[in-house]
Coordinates of C-alpha atoms in Angstrom, one line a residue:
Chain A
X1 CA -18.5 7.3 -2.6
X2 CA -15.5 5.9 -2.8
X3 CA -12.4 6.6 -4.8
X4 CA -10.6 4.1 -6.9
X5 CA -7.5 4.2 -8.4
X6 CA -6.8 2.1 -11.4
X7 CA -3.3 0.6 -11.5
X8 CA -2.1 1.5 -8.1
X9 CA -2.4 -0.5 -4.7
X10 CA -1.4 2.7 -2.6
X11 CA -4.1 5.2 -2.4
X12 CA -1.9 7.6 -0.5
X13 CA 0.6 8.2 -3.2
X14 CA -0.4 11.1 -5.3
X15 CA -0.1 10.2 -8.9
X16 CA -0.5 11.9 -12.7
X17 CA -3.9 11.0 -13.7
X18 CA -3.2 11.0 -17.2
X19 CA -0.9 8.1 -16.1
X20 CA -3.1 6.0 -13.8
X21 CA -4.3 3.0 -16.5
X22 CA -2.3 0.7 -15.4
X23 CA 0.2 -1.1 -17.9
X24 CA 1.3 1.5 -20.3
X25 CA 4.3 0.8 -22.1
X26 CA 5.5 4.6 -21.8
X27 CA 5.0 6.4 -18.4
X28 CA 4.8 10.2 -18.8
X29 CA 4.4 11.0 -15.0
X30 CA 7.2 8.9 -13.8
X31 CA 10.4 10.6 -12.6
X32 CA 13.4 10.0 -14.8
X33 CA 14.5 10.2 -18.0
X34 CA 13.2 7.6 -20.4
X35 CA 16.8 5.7 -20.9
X36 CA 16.0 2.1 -21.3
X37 CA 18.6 -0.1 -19.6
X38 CA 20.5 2.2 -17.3
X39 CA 20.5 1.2 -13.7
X40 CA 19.7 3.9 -11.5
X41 CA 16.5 4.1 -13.9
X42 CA 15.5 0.7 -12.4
X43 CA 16.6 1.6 -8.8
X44 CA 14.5 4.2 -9.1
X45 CA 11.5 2.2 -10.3
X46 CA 11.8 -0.3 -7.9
X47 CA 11.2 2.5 -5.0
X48 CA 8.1 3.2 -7.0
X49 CA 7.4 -0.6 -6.9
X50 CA 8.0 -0.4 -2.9
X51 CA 4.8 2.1 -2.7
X52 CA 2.5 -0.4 -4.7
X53 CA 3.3 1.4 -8.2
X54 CA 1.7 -1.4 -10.5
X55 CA 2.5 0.8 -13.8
X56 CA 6.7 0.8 -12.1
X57 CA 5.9 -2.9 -11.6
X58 CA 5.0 -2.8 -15.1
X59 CA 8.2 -1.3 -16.3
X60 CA 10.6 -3.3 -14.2
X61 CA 9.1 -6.7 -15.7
X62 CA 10.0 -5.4 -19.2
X63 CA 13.5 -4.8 -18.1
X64 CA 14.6 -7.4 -15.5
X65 CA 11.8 -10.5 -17.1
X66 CA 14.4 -11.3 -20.1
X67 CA 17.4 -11.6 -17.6
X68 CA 15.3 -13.0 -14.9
X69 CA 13.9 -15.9 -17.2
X70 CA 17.1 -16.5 -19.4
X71 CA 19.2 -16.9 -15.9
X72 CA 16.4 -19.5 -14.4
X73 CA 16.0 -21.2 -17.9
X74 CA 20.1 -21.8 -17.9
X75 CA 20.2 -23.3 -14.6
X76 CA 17.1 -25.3 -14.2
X77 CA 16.5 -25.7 -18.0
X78 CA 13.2 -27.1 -18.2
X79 CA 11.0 -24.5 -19.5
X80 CA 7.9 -24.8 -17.4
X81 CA 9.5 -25.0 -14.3
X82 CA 11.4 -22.0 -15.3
X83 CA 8.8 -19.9 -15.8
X84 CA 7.0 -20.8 -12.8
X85 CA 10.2 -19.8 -10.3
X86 CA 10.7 -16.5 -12.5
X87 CA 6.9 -15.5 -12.0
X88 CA 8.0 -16.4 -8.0
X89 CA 11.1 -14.3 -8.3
X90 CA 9.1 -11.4 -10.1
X91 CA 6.9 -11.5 -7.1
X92 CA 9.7 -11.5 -4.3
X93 CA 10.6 -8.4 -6.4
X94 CA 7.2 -7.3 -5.5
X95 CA 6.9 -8.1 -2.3
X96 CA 10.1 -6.9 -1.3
X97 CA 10.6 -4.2 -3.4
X98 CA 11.4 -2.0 0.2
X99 CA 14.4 -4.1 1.2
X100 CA 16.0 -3.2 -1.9
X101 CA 19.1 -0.8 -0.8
X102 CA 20.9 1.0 -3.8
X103 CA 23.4 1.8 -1.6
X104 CA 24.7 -1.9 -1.7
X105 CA 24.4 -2.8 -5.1
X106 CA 22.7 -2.1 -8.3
X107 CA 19.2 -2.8 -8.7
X108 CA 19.9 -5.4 -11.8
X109 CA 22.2 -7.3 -9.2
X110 CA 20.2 -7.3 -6.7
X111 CA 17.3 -8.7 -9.0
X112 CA 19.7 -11.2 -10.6
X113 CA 20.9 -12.6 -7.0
X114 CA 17.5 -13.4 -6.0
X115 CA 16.9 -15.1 -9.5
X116 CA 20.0 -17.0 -9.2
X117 CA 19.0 -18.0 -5.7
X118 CA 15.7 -19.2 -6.4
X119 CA 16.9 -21.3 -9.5
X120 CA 19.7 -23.0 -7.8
X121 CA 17.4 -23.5 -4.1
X122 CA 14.9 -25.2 -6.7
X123 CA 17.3 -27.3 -8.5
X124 CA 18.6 -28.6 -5.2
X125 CA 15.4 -29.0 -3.8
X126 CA 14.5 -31.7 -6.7
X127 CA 17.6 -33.2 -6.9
X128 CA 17.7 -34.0 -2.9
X129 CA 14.2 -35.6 -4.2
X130 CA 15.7 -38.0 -7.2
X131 CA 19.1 -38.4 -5.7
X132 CA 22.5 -37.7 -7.6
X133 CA 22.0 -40.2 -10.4
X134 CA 21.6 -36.9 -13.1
X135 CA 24.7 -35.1 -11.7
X136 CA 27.0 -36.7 -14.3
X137 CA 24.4 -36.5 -17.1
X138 CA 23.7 -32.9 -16.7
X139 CA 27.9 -32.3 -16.0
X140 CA 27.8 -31.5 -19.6
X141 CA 30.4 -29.4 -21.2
X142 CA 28.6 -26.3 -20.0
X143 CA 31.3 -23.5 -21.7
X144 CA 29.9 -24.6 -24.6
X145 CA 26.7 -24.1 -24.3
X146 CA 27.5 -20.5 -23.0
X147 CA 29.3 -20.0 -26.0
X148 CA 26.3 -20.8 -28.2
X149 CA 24.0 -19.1 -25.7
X150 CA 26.1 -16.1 -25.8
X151 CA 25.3 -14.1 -29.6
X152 CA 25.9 -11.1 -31.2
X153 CA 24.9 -8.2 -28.4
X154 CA 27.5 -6.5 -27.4
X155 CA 27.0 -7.3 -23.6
X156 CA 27.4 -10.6 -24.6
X157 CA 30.5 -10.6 -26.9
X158 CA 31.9 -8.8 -24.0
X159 CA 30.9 -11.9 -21.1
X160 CA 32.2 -13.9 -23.7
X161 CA 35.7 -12.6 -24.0
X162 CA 36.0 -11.8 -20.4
X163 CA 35.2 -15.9 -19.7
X164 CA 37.5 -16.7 -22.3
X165 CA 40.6 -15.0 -20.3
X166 CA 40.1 -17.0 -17.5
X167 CA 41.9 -20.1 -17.0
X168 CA 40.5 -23.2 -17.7
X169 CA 39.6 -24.0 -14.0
X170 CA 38.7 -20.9 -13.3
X171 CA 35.9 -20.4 -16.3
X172 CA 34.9 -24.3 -15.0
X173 CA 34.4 -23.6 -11.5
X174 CA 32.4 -20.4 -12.6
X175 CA 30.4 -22.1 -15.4
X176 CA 29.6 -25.0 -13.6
X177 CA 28.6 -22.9 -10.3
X178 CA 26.7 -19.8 -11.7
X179 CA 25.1 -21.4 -14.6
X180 CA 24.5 -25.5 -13.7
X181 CA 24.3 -24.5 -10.4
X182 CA 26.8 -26.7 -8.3
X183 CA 27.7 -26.1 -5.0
X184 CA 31.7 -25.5 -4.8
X185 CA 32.0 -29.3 -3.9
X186 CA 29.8 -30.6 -6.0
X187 CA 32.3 -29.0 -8.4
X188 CA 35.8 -29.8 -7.1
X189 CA 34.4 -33.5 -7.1
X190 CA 33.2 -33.7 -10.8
X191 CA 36.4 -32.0 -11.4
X192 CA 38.8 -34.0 -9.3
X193 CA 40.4 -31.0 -7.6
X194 CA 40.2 -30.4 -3.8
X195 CA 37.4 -28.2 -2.6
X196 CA 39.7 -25.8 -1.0
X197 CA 41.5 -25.0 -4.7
X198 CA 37.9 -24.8 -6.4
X199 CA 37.0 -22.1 -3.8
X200 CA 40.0 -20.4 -4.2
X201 CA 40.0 -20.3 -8.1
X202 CA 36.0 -19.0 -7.9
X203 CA 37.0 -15.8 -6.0
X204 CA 39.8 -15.3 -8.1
X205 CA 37.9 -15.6 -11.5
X206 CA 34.9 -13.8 -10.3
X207 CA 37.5 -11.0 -9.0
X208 CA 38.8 -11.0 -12.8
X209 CA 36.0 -10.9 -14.5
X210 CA 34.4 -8.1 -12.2
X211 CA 37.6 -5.9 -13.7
X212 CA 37.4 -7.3 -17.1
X213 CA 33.8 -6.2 -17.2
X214 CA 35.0 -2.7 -16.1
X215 CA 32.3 -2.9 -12.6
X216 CA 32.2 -0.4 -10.7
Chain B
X1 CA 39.2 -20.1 26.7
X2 CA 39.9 -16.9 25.4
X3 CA 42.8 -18.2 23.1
X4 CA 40.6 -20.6 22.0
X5 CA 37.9 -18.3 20.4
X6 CA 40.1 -16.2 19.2
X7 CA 41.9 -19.5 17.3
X8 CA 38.4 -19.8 16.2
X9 CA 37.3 -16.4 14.8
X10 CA 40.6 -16.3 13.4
X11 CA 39.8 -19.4 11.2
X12 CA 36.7 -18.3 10.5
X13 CA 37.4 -15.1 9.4
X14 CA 40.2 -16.8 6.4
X15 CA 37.6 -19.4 5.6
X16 CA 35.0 -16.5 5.2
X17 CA 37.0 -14.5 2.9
X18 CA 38.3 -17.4 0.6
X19 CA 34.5 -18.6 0.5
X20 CA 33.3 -15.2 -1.3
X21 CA 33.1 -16.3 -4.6
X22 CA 31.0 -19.2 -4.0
X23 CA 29.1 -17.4 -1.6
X24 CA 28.5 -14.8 -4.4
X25 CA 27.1 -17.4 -7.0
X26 CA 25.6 -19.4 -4.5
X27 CA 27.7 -22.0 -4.6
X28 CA 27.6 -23.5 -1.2
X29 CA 25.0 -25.4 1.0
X30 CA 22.0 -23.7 2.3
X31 CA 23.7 -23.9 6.0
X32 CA 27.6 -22.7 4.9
X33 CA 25.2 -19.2 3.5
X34 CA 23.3 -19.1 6.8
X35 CA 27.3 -19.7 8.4
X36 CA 29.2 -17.1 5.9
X37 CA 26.2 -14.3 6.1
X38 CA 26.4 -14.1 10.2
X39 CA 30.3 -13.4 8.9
X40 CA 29.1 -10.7 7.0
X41 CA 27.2 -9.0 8.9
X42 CA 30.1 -8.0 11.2
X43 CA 32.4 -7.4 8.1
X44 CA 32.5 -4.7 5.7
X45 CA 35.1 -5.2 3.6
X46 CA 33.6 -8.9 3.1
X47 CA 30.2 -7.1 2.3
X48 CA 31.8 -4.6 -0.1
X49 CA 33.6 -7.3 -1.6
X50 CA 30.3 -9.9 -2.5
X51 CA 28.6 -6.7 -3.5
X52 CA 31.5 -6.0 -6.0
X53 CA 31.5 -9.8 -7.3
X54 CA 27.4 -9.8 -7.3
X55 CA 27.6 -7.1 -9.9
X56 CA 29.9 -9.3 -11.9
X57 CA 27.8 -12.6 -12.2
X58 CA 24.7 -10.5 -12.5
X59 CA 26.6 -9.8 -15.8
X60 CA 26.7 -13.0 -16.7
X61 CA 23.4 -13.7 -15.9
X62 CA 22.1 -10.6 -18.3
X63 CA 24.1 -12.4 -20.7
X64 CA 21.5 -15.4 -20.9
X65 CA 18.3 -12.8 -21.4
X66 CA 15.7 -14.7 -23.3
X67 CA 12.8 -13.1 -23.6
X68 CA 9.8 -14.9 -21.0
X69 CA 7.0 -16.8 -23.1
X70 CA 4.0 -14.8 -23.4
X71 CA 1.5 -14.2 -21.1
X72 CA 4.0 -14.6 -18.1
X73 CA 3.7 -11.1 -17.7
X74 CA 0.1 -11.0 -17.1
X75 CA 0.2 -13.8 -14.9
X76 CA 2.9 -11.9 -12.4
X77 CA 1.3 -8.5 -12.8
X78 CA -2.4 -10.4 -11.8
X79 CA -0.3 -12.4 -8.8
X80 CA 1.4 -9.3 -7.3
X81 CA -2.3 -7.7 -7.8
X82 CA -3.1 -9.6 -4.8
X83 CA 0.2 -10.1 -2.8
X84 CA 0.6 -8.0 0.1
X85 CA 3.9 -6.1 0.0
X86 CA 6.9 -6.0 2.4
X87 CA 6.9 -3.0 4.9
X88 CA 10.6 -1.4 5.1
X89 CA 13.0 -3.0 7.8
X90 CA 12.2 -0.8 10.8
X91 CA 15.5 -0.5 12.3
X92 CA 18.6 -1.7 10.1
X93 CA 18.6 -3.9 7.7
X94 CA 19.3 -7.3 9.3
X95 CA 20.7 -9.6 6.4
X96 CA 19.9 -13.0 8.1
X97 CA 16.3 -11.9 8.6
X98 CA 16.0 -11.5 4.9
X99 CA 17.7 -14.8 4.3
X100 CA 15.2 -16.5 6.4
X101 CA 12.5 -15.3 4.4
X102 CA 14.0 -16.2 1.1
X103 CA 14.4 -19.7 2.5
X104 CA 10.5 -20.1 4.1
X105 CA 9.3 -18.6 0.6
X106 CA 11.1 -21.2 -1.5
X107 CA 9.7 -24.1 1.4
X108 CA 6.8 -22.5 0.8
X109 CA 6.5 -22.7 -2.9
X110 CA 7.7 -26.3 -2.8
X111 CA 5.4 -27.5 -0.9
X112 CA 2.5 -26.9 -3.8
X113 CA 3.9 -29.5 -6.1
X114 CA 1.5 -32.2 -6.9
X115 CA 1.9 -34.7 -9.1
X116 CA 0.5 -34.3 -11.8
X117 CA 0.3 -30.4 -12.0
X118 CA 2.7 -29.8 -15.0
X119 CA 0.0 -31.8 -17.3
X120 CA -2.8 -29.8 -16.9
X121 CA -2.2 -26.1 -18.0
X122 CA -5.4 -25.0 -16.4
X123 CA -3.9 -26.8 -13.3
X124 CA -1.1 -24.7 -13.8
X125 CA -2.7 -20.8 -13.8
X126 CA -5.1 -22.7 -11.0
X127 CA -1.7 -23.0 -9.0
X128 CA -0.8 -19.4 -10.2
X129 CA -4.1 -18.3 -8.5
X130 CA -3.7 -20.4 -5.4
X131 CA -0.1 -19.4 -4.7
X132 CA -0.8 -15.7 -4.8
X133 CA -4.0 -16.1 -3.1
X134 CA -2.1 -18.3 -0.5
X135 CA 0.5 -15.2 0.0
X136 CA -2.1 -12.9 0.5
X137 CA -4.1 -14.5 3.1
X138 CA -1.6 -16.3 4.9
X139 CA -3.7 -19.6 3.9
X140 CA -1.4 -23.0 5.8
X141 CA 0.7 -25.1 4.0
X142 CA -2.1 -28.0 4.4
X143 CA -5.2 -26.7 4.0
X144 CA -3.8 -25.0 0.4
X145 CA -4.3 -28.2 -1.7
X146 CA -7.9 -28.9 0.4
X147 CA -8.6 -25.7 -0.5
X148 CA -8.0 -26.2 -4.0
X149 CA -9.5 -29.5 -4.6
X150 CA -12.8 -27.5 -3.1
X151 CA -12.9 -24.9 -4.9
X152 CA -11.4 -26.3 -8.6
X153 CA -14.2 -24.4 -10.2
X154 CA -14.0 -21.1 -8.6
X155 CA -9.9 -21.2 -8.8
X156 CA -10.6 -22.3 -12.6
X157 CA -12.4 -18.6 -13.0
X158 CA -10.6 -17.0 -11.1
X159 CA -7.2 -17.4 -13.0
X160 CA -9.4 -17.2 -16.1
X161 CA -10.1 -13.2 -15.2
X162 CA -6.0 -12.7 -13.3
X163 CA -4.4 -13.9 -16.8
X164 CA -7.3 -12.2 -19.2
X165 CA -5.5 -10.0 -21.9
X166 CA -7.4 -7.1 -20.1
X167 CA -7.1 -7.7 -16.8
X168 CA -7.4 -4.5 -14.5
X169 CA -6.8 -4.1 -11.4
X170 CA -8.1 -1.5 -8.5
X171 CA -7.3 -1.1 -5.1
X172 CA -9.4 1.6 -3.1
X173 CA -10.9 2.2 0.7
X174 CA -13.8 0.9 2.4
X175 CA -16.1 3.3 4.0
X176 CA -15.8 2.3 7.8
X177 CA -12.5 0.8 7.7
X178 CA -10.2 -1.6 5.3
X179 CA -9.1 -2.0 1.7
X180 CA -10.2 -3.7 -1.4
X181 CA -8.9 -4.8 -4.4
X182 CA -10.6 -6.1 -7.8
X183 CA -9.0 -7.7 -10.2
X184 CA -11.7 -7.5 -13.6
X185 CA -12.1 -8.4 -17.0
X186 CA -14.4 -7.8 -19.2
X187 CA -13.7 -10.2 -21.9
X188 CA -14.0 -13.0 -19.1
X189 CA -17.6 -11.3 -17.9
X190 CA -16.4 -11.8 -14.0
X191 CA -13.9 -10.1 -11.7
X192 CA -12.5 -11.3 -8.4
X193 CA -13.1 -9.4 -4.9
X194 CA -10.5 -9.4 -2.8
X195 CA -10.7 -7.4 0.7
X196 CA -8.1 -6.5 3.8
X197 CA -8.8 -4.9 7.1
X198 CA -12.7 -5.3 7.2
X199 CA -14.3 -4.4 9.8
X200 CA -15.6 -7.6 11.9
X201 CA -19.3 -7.7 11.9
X202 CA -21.2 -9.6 15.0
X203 CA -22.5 -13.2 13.7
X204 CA -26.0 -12.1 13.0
X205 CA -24.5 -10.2 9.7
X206 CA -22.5 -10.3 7.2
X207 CA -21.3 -8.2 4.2
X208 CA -22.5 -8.3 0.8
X209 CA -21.5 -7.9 -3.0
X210 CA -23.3 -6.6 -5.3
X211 CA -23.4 -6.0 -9.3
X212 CA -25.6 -3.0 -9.9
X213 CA -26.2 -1.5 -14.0
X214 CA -28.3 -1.2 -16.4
X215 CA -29.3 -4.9 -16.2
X216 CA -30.4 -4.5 -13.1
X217 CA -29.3 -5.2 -9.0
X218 CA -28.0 -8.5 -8.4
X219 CA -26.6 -9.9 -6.0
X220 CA -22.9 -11.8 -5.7
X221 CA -22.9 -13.0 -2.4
X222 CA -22.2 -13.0 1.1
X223 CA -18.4 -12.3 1.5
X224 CA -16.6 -15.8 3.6
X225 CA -15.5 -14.5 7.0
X226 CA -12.2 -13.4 7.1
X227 CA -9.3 -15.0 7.8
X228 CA -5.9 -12.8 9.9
X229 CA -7.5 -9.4 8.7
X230 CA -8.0 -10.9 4.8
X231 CA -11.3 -11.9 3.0
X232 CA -11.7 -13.3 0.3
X233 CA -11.4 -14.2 -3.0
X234 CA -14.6 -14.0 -4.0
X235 CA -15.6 -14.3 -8.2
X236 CA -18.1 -12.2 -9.3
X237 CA -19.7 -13.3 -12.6
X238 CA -22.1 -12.4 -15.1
X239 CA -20.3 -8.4 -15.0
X240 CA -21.4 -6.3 -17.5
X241 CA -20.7 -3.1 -19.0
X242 CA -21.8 -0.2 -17.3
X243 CA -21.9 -2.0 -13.8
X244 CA -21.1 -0.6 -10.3
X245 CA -19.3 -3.0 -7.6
X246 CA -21.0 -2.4 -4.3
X247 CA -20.7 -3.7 -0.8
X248 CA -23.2 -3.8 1.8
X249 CA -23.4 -4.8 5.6
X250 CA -26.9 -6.3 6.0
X251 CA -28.2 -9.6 7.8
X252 CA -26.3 -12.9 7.6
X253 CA -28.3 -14.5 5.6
X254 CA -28.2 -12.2 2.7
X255 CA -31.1 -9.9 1.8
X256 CA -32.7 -9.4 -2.3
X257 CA -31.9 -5.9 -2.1
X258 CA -29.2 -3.6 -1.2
X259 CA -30.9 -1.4 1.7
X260 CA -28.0 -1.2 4.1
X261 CA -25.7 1.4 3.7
X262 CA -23.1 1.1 0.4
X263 CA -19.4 0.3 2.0
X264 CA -18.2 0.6 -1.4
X265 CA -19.4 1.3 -4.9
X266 CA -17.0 1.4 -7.8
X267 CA -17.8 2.1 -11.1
X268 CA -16.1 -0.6 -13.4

């Protein structure tokens, strides 16, 4: 009596029934050409997503989940957590799929901002919980560990090298803001530099690693 | 007074612009983003600017990738299976609006710790369960853990059949108004009802799930009364191959045979 469609959530969007069985690594009905990786692929899968496109949904996961979960896993580190607040950022991709605008960003960075978000509002959360008594156990040398992180891709020889011409107080302020997940003063204090430098240095860096990474 | 605000806009406006980069790796208190995003709205070349620095520490976030254990996958496709999505912004896009709900959502997601939940990894999918189920039907902050504690069993199924390896979801219409959605697997013999936008029935009935194949009609159960236009989740065990799903709208207390009229019946 009723007629069901397998994979989707939208029953007014017209779709390829030789593609409707829900996650299937290769698409054949979706717009685009199949090129792995490139952005405006993703943008364009994530309007998909916004009409209840489950197989899209499907597709996005396989390229954003690595990125998603290695970003969460940096700053909050423990594993379990970290897969619980990437399955919640996953879903605000989900839910909110519609409010992406590729008109004021790319899709990755728009994904990545609301990962970073949710990793660093859940760190905060626990640490207003167990005070600051971690803050200078977890200050660990984190270049390092970005430097170990960081292996042969190309993408990430090319982070590497674009950290490594920063100055030392810039590539601080950045490692210990994006990837531990300090606030600005939280990192002019471990550092012992006034709040007003540290912000000043993060613009600059970020500003020179945006043109040492060649974005647009 | 007038030289005063302008003093002040004129502050802001500096302190705005050098706090960019911490703005764009989130780098500052939850209230200095609230502060430096009202700034934004009512500057373009700061919006241009964050945009241009959000592409650059997505970068090095892409440069952490690991690739997510397995099964997380399932577990998220399952979830958004039953989270209601965002409608567009109507009118523009109002930034602080967005913020806001970023902010509730993480409250929100808090607020399910209990202690104890990381020990138990049934716990855990039972949490995956109850948070998606929670966004879909709007369930308070309070009653989630009540809910629960009540319903351990069913929750225990259900996130046995969202996080089975074949898992499938479908969404269709319900003849005289609203949508449902199924989440089934056959490996775990069960699938979970899930419906929005039912019609309200008067007190006297009720609707009613069926399994209907080759072994036979039985019945599921009443559906609970919905709750802000969303009923359910309902398991549905003891599915077998070659079964229909139906629903009916029959007496309240449930009848041994589906006379009424079929709202639904999906092959599955």
């Amino acid at each position: 009596v009723t007629q069901y469609l397998p994979g989707g959530t939208n029953p007014d969007v017209p779709r390829d029934p030789g593609n409707a069985g829900g996650p299937d690594p290769d698409h054949p009905g979706h717009p685009g050409p199949p090129a792995p990786g490139t952005g405006t692929d993703l943008a364009v899968q994530i309007g998909l997503v916004a009409r209840g496109d489950a197989a899209a949904f499907d597709d996005v996961f396989e390229k954003v989940g690595p990125a998603v979960f290695g970003i969460v896993l940096r700053v909050i580190r423990d594993p379990a957590q970290s897969e619980e607040v990437t399955q919640e950022v996953l879903l605000e991709v989900w839910r909110n799929a519609s409010k992406f605008d590729a008109g004021r960003g790319s899709a990755m960075a728009w994904v990545m901002m609301l990962a970073h978000r949710r990793a660093v509002d859940r760190v905060r959360s626990v640490q207003k919980e167990s005070e600051r008594e971690r803050r200078t156990a977890s200050a660990e040398v984190p270049y390092d560990d970005v430097i170990e992180a960081v292996e042969s891709s190309l993408e990430r020889e090319r982070v590497r090298r674009c950290l490594r011409s920063l100055t030392n107080l810039q590539r601080e302020s950045v490692t210990l803001a994006y990837y531990s997940g300090y606030t600005y003063d939280q990192v002019a204090s471990l550092l012992g530099v006034p709040a007003g430098t540290i912000k000043t240095r993060m613009r600059d860096a970020l500003i020179r690693l945006r043109d040492c990474l060649g974005v647009v | 007074m007038k030289l005063g605000l302008g003093k002040r806009r004129t502050i802001a406006a500096r302190d705005a612009h050098t706090l960019a980069g911490a703005y764009a790796m989130d780098a500052i208190s939850e209230r200095d983003r609230a502060r430096f995003e009202q700034h934004l709205a009512g500057c373009q070349e700061c919006t241009r600017e964050i945009a241009s620095l959000r592409e650059a520490t997505a970068r090095l976030g892409t440069a952490t990738a690991v690739t997510p254990p397995a099964g997380l996958k399932g577990r998220v496709m399952a979830a958004a299976a039953m989270t209601r999505q965002q409608p567009p912004a109507a009118a523009e896009p109002d930034a602080p609006a967005r913020a806001d709900a970023t902010v509730r959502a993480g409250a929100w997601f808090r607020s399910l710790a209990w202690p104890g939940r990381a020990a138990v990894a049934v716990a855990a999918a039972a949490a995956v369960v109850v948070l998606a189920l929670a966004v879909v039907f709007g369930v308070s902050n309070g009653s989630i853990r009540q809910q629960l504690s009540q319903a351990q069993a069913s929750s225990q199924q259900i996130a046995a059949v969202l996080t089975a390896h074949d898992a499938q979801m479908m969404t269709g219409p319900v003849a005289g108004g609203g949508t449902a959605t199924i989440v089934m697997s056959h490996s775990q013999h069960a699938l979970v009802f899930t419906a929005a936008g039912l019609r309200a029935l008067p007190a006297s009935r009720g609707y009613e799930l069926w399994l209907i194949g080759p072994a036979g009609t039985r019945p599921v159960g009443m559906l609970p009364a919905g709750s802000q236009g969303m009923t359910g989740p309902v398991i549905a065990a003891g599915l077998r191959v070659g079964d229909h799903l139906a629903l009916t709208a029959g007496p309240a207390g449930g009848t041994s045979q589906p006379t009424a009229p079929m709202m639904l019946d999906v092959a599955l």
